Coordinates of C-alpha atoms in Angstrom, one line a residue:
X129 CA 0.7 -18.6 -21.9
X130 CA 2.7 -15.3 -22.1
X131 CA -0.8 -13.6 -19.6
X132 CA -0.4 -16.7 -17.3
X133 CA 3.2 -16.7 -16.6
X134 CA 3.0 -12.8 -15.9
X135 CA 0.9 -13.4 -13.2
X136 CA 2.5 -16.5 -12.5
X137 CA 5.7 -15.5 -11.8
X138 CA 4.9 -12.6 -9.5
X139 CA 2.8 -14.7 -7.4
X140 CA 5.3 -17.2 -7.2
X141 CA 8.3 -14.6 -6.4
X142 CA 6.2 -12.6 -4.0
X143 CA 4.8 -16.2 -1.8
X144 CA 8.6 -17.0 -2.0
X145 CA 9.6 -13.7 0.0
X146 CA 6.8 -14.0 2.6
X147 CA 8.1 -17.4 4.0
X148 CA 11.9 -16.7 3.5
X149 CA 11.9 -13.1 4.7
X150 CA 8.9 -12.6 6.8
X151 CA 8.9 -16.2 8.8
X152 CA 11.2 -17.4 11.0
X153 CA 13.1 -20.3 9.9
X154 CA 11.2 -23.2 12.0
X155 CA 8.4 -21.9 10.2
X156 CA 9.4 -22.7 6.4
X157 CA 8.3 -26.0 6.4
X158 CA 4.7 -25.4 7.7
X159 CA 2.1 -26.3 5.3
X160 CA -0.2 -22.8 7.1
X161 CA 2.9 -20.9 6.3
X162 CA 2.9 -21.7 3.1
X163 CA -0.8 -21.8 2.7
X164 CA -1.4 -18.2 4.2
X165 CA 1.5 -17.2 2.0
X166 CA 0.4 -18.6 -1.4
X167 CA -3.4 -16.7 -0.9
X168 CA -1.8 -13.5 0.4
X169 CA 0.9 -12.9 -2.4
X170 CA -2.1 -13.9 -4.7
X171 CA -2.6 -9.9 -5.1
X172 CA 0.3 -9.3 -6.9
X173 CA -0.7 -11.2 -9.9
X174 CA -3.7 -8.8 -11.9
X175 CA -2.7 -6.0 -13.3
X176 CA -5.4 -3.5 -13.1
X177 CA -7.4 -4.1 -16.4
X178 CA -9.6 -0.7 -15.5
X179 CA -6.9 1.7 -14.6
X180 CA -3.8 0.7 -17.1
X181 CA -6.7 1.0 -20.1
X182 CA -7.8 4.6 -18.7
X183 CA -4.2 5.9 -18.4
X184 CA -3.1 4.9 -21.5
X185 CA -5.9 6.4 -23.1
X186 CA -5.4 9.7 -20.9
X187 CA -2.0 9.4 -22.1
X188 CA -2.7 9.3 -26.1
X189 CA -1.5 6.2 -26.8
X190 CA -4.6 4.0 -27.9
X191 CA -3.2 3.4 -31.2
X192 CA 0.3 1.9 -30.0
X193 CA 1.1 -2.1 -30.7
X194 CA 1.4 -1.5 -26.4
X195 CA -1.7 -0.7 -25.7
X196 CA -3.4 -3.6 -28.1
X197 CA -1.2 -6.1 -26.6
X198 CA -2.1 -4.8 -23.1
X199 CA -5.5 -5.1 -23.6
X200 CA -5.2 -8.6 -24.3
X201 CA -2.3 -9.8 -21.8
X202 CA -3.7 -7.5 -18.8
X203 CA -7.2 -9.2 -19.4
X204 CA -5.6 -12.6 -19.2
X205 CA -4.0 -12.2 -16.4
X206 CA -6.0 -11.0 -14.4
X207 CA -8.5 -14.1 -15.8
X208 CA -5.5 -16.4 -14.8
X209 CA -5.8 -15.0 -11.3
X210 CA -9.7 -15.4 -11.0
X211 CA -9.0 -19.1 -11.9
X212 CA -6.1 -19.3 -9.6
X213 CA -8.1 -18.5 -6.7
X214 CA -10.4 -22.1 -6.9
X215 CA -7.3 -24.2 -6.0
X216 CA -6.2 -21.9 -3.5
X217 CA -9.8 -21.6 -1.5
X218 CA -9.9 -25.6 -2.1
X219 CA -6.4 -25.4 -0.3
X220 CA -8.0 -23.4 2.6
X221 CA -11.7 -24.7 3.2
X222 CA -11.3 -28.4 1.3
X223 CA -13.2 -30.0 -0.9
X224 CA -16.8 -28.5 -1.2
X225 CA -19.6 -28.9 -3.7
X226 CA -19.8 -24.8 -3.9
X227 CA -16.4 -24.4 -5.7
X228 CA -17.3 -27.4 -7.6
X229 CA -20.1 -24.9 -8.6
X230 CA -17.7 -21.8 -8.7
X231 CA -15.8 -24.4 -11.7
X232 CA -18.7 -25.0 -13.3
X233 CA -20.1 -21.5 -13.8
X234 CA -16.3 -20.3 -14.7
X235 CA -16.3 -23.4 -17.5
X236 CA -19.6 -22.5 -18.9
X237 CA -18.6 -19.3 -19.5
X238 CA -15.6 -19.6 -20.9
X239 CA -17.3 -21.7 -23.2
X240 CA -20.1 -19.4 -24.0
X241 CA -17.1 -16.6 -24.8
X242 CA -15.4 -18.9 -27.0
X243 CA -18.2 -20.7 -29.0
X244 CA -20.1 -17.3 -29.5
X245 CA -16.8 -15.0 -30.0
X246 CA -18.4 -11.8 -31.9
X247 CA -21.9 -12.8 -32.3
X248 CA -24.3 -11.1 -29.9
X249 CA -25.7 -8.1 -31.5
X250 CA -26.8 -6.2 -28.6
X251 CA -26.4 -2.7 -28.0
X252 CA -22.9 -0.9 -27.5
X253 CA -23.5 2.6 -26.5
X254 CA -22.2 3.2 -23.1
X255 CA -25.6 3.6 -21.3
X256 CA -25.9 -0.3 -22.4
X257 CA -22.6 -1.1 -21.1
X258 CA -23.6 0.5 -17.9
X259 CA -26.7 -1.8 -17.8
X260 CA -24.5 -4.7 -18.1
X261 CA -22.4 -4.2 -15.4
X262 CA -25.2 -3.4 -13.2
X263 CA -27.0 -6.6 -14.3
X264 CA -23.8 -9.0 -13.8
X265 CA -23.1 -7.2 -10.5
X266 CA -26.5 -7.5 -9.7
X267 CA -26.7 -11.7 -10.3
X268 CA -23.5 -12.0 -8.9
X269 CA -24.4 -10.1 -5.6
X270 CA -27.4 -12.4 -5.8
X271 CA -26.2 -16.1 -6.0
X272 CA -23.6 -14.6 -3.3
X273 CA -26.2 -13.6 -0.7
X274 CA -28.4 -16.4 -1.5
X275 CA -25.3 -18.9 -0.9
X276 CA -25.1 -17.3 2.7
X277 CA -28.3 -18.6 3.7
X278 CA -27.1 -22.1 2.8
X279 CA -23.2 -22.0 4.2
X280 CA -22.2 -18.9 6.0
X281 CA -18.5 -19.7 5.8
X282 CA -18.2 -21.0 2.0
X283 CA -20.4 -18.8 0.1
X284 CA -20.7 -19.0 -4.0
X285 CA -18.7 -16.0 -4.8
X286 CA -18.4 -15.5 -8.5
X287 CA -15.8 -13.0 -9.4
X288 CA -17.8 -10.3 -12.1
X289 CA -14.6 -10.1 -14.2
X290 CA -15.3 -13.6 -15.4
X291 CA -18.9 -13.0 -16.7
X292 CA -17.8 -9.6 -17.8
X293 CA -14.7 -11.0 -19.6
X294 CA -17.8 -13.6 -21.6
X295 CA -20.0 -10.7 -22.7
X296 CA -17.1 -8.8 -24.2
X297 CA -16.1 -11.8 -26.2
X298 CA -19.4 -12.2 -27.5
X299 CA -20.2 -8.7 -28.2
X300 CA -20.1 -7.5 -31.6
X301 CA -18.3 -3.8 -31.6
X302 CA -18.6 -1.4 -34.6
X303 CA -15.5 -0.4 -36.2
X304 CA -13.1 2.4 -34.7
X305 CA -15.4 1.4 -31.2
X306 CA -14.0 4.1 -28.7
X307 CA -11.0 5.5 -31.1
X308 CA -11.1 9.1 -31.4
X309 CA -13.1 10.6 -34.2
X310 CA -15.6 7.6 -33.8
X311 CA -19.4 8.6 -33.1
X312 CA -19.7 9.6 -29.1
X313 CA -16.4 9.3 -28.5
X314 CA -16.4 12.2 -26.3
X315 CA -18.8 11.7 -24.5
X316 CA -17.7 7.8 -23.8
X317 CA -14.1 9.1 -22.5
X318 CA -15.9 11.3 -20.3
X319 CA -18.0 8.5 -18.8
X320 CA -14.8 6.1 -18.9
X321 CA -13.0 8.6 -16.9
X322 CA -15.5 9.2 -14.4
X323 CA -16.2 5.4 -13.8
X324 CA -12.1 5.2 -13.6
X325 CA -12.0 7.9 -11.2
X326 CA -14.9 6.5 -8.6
X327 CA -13.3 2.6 -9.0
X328 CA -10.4 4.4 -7.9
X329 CA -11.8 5.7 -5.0
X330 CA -13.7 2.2 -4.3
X331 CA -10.2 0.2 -4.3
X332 CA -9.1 2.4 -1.8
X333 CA -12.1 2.1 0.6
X334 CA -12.3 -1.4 0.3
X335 CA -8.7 -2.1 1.8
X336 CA -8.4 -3.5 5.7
X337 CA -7.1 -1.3 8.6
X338 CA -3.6 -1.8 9.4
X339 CA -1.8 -1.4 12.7
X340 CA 1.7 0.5 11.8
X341 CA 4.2 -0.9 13.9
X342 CA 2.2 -3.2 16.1
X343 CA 4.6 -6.2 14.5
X344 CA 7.6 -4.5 13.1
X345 CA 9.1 -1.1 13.3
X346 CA 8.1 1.3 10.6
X347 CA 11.2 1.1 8.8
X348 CA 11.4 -2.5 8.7
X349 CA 7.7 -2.1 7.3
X350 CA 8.5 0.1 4.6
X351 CA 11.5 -2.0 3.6
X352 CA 9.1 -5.0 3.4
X353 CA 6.7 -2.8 1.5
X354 CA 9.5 -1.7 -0.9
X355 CA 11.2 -4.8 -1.6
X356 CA 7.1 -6.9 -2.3
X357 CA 6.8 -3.9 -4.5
X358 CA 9.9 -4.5 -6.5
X359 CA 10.0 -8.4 -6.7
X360 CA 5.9 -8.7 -7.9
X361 CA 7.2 -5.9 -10.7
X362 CA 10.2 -7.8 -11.7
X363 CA 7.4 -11.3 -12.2
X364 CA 5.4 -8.7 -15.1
X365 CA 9.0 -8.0 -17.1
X366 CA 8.1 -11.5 -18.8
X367 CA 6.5 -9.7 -22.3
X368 CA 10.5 -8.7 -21.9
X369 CA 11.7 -11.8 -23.4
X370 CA 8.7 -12.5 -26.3
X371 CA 7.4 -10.7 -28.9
X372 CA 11.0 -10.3 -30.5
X373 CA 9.5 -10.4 -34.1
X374 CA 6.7 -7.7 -34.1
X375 CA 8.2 -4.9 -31.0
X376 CA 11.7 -3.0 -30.8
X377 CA 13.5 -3.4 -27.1
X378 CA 11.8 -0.3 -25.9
X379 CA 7.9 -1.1 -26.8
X380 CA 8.4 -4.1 -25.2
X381 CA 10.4 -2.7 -22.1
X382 CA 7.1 -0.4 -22.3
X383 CA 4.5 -3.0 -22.6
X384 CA 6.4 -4.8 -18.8
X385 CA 6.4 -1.5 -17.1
X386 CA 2.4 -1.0 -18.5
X387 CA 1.4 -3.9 -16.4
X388 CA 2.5 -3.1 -13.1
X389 CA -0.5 -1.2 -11.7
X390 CA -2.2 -3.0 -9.5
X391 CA -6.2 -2.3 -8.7
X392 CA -9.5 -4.2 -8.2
X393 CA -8.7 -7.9 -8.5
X394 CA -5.4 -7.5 -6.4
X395 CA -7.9 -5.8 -3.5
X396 CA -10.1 -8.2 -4.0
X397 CA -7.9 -11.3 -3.3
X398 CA -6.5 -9.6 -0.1
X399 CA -10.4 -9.2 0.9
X400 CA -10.5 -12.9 0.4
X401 CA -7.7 -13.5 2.3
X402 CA -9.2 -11.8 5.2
X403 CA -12.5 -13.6 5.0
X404 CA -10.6 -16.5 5.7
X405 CA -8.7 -15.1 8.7
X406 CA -5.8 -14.4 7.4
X407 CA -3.9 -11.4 9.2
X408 CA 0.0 -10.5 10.3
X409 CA 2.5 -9.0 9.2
X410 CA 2.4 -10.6 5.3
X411 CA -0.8 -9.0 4.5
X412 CA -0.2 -5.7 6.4
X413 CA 2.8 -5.5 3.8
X414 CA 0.6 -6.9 0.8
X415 CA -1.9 -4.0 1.7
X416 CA 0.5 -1.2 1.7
X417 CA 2.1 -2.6 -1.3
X418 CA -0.8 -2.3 -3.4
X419 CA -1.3 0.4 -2.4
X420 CA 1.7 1.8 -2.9
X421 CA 1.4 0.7 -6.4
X422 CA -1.8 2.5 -6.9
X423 CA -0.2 5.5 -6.0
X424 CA 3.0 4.9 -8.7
X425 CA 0.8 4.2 -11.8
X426 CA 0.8 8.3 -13.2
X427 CA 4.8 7.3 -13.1
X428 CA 4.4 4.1 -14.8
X429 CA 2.5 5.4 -17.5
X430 CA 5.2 8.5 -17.7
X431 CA 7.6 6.3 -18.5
X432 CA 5.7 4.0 -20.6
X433 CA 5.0 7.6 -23.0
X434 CA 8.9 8.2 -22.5
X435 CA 9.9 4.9 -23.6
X436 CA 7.5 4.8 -26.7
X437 CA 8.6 8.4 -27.7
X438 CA 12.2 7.4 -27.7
X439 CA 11.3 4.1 -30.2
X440 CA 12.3 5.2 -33.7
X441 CA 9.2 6.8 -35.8
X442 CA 9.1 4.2 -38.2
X443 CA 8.2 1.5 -35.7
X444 CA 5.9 3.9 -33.8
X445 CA 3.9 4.2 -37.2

């Protein structure tokens, strides 16, 4: 509840500001207004799941309380956002019998995740885990091309998060998996950090063009860009308010300003957005927010180490 509600709320805040900000009054009250703006602030729900896990490593602090309950609210979230995304596209393109696939495939494995929690024995070594991803990439990119042939304009796109997120549940990991010390540690933060850097590069490359001041003035633009920034980071200070009983003030200030970086799945949804033909000034912004974001997450994790190396030592420990 605590994952859905942190991307929730930035979603919600972020839609909010496109129609009251960025459309003119006779507009509010347009159901493609709202539509267009519901899909485009979609982005700034997921945190990046890849990127926050790789800097807080980089930044030593795998054996915080923050970075255990990150691993579990990020993943959620950005789960909640990969569900989000059917009622939305059924909002778009209507009822049609591929996302009642889409729902099917996303139930079945949720169901496979949670009946088989911890029980797949298969190897854990990160060549494996390469394989894995190149095998769910690989069906994925499959059903996805093959869908094409049947309907060019509502293919069966299933997000590889999902399927990924299943196999991780099911997996069985050896004790002290990845901490430091373990066997091939090394050599798996070496590997995680290359993958990091080239996923990186690849949410970059995959965002649209955009036309600077073919709408708005540049200023304008980058006080759009600012202000998206700043109200989809204020939805993530929910973990703020909870965790009361097991965090001091200052973890859990850390664990809000750990999920701000935004990455794949936010790219992903603004891809989605333009496969539908969305365009304007809302996802120009919604591009350059994200990212803008990208570019802020060394600070975020600066003063995430700041804020957990001002917590007394006791509650560090």
């Amino acid at each position: 509840m605590i994952a859905a509600t942190a991307a929730g709320l930035p979603w919600i805040l972020v839609a909010l500001y496109f129609v009251f900000a960025m459309h003119p009054r006779a507009s509010w009250s347009g159901f493609e207004t709202w539509k267009e703006a519901l899909l485009t602030s979609c982005f700034a729900a997921p945190t990046s799941a890849g990127i926050l896990f790789s800097m807080l490593a980089a930044a030593g602090l795998t054996a915080t309380w923050l970075f255990k309950k990150a691993r579990v609210v990020a993943i959620f979230d950005d789960l909640g956002t990969v569900l989000l995304l059917i009622p939305l596209k059924t909002m778009i393109v209507g009822l049609k019998w591929q996302l009642a696939v889409i729902v099917v495939a996303m139930a079945v494995l949720l169901w496979l995740a949670w009946k088989y929690l911890h029980s797949l024995r298969w190897p854990t070594t990160w060549p494996w885990f390469l394989g894995y991803s190149a095998l769910i990439v690989l069906v994925s990119e499959s059903i996805y091309l093959g869908s094409k042939l049947i309907s060019e304009t509502v293919p069966i796109h299933i997000e590889v998060l999902l399927p990924a997120f299943a196999l991780g549940c099911m997996l069985v990991l050896p004790a002290h998996h990845g901490e430091p010390g373990a066997a091939h540690s090394d050599t798996e933060a070496r590997v995680t950090t290359i993958v990091s850097a080239v996923f990186m590069v690849l949410v970059g490359l995959s965002m649209p063009k955009i036309a600077l001041g073919s709408e708005m003035s540049v200023a304008m633009l980058a006080v759009h860009v600012l202000a998206v920034t700043v109200v989809s980071n204020l939805g993530k200070m929910v973990p703020l308010f909870c965790y009361r009983g097991e965090a001091t003030l200052r973890e859990r200030l850390a664990l809000c300003v750990g999920l701000w970086p935004r990455g794949e799945v936010g790219a992903g949804v603004l891809v989605i957005s333009l496969g539908f033909g969305i365009a304007g000034a809302s996802l120009t912004v919604a591009v350059l927010s994200l990212a803008f974001n990208l570019l802020c997450t060394g600070l975020f994790i600066v003063a995430v180490k700041k804020l957990l190396v001002a917590a007394p030592p006791a509650v560090r420990a």
